[in-house]
CSV table of C-alpha atoms in Angstrom, one decimal:
chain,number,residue,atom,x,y,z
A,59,UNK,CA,3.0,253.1,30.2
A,60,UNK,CA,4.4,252.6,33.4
A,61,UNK,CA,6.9,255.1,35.0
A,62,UNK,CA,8.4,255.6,38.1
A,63,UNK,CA,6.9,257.7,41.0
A,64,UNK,CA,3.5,258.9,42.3
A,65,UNK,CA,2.1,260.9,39.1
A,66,UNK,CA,0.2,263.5,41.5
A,67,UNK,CA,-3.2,264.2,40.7
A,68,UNK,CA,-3.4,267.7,40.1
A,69,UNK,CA,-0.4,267.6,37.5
A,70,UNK,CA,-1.4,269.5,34.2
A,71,UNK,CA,-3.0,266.8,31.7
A,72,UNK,CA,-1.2,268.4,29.1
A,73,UNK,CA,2.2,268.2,28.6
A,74,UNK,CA,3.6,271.4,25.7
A,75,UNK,CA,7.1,271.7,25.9
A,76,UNK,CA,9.3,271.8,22.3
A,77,UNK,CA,11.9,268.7,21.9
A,78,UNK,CA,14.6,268.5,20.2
A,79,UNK,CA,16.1,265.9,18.5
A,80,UNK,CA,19.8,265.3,19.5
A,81,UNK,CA,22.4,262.6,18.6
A,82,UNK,CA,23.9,260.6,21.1
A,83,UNK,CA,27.5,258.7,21.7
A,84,UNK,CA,28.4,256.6,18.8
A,85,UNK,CA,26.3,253.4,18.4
A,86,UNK,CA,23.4,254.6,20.5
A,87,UNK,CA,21.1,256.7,17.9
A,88,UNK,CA,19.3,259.4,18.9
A,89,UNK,CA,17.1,261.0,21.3
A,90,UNK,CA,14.8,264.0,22.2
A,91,UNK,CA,15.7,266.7,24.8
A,92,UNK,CA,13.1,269.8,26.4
A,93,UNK,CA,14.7,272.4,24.4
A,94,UNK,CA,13.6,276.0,23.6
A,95,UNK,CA,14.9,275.0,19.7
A,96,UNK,CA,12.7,271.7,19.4
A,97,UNK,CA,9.8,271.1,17.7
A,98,UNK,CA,6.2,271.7,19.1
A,99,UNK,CA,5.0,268.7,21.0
A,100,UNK,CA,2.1,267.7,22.7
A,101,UNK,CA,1.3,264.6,24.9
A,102,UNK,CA,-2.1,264.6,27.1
A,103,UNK,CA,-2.1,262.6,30.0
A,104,UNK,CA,-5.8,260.9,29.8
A,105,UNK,CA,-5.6,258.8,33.1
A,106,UNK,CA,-3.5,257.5,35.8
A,107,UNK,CA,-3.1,255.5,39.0
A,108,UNK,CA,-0.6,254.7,41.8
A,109,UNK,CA,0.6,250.9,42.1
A,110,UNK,CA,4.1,249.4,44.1
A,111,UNK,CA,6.3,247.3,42.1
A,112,UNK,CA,7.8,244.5,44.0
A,113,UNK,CA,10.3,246.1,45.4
A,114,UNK,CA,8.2,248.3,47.0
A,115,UNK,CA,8.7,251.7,44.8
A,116,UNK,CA,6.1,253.3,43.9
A,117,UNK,CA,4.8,253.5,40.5
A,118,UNK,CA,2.2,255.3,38.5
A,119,UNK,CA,0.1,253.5,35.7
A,120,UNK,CA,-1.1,256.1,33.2
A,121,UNK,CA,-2.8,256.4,29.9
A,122,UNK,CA,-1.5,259.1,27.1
A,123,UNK,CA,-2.5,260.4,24.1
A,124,UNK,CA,-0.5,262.0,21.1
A,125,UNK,CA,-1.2,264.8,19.5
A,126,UNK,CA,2.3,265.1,18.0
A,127,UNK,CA,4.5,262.3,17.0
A,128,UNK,CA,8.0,263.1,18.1
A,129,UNK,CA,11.3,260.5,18.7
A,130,UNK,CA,10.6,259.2,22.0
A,131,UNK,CA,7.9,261.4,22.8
A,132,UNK,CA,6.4,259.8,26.2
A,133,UNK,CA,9.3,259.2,26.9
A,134,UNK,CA,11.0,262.5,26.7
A,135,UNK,CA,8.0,264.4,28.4
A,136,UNK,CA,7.7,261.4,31.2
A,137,UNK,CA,10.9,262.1,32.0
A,138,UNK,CA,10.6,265.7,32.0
A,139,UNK,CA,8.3,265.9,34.3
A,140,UNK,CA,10.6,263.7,37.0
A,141,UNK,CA,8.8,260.4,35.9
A,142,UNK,CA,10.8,258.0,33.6
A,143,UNK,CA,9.1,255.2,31.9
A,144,UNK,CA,10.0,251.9,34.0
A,145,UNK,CA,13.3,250.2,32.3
A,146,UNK,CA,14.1,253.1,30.2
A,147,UNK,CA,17.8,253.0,30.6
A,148,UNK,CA,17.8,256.2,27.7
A,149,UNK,CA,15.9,258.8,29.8
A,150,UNK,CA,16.3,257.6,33.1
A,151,UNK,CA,19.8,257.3,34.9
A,152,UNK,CA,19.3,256.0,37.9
A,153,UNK,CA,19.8,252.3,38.8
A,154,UNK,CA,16.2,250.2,38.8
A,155,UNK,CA,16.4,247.0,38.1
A,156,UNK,CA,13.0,245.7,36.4
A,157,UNK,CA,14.7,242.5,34.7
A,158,UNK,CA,13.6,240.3,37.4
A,159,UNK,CA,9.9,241.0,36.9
A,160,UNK,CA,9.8,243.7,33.9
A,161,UNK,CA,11.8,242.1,30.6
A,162,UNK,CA,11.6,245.9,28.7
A,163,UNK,CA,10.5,249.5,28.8
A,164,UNK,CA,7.0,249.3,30.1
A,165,UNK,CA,5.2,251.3,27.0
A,166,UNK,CA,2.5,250.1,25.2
A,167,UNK,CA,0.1,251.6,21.7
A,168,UNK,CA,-2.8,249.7,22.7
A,169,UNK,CA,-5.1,251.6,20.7
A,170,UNK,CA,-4.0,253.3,17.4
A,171,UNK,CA,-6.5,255.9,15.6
A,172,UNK,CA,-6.2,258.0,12.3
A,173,UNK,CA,-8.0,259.0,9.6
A,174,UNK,CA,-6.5,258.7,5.7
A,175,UNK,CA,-9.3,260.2,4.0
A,176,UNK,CA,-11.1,256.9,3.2
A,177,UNK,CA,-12.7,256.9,7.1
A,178,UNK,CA,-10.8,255.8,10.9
A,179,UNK,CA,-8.9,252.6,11.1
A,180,UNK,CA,-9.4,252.0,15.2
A,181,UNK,CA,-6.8,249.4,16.0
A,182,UNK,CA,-6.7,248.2,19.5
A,183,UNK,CA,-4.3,245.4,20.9
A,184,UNK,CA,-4.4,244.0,24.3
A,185,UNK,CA,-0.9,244.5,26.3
A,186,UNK,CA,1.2,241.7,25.6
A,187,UNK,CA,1.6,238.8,27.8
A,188,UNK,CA,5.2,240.2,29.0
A,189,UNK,CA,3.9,243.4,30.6
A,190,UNK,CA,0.6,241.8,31.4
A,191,UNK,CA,2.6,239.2,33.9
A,192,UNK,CA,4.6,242.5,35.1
A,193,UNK,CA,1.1,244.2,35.6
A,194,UNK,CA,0.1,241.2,37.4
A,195,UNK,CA,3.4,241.6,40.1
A,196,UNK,CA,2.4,245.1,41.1
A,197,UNK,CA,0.1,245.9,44.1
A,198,UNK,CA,-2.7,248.5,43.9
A,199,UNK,CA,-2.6,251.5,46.5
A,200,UNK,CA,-6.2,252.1,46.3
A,201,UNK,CA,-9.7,250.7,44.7
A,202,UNK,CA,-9.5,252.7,41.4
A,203,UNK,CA,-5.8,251.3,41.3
A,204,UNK,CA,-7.6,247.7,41.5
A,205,UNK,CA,-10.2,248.8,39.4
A,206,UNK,CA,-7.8,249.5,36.4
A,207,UNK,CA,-5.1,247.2,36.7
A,208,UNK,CA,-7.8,244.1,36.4
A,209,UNK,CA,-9.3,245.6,33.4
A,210,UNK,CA,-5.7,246.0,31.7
A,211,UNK,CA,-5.1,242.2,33.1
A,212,UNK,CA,-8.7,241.2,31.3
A,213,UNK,CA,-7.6,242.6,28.0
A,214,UNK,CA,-11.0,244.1,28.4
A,215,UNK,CA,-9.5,248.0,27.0
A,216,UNK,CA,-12.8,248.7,24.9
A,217,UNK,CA,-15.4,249.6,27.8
A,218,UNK,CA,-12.8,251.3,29.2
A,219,UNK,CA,-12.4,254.2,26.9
């Protein structure tokens, strides 16, 4: 995923706050809040790095796990945490626009893992060639930030995990 801001380093890699599953104005379904009344949820936050989009904001690339499946999950605790998922016009209400180089909400499965008694299925898929030319528009801030951006650009996910 991609979200908006400078995900510090020393945030908490785990992210345990209940949501809550809330309807929304007529004809726009539903969505999670932070609320004492949700359900348990838990997102870990495996990696991340800072990048610029084009028009200069800053940006954080950064990896998840799930270790609950809620509605909009990353993108309810993302947002919590004061960074939205880039284009996510549900959970974010300020104005970015990310149609001129960003066609959709930057969010990603590439790699999907369970186990269903008979052994793990380990799917992975590289990032589709949408996000990959949006990937390709954003300038690293640092070497690990070059690092990881050309190995999501290579497709190359496997050695990386």
């Amino acid at each position: 995923l991609v979200c908006r801001g400078r995900v510090p380093f020393k945030m908490e890699r785990h992210v345990r706050v209940p949501l809550l599953k809330v309807e929304q104005q007529a004809g726009r379904g539903a969505r999670s809040i932070v609320s004492p009344l949700g359900r348990p949820s838990h997102t870990e936050l495996r990696r991340w790095w800072s990048m610029k989009a084009p028009t200069g904001e800053p940006i954080s690339m950064v990896e998840v796990r799930l270790h609950t499946g809620r509605l909009h999950q990353i993108r309810a605790h993302m947002a919590s945490l004061g960074h939205p998922l880039l284009g996510d016009d549900v959970y974010d209400r300020r104005t970015f626009n990310v149609c001129e180089w960003c066609p959709r909400l930057f969010l990603h499965a590439f790699r999907l893992c369970v186990n269903i008694g008979d052994g793990p299925i380990d799917i992975q898929l590289p990032l589709p060639e949408d996000l990959r030319k949006a990937l390709a528009m954003f300038e690293p801030v640092d070497n690990v930030a070059v690092s990881r951006q050309a190995t999501w650009l290579l497709g190359d996910r496997g050695s990386a995990l």
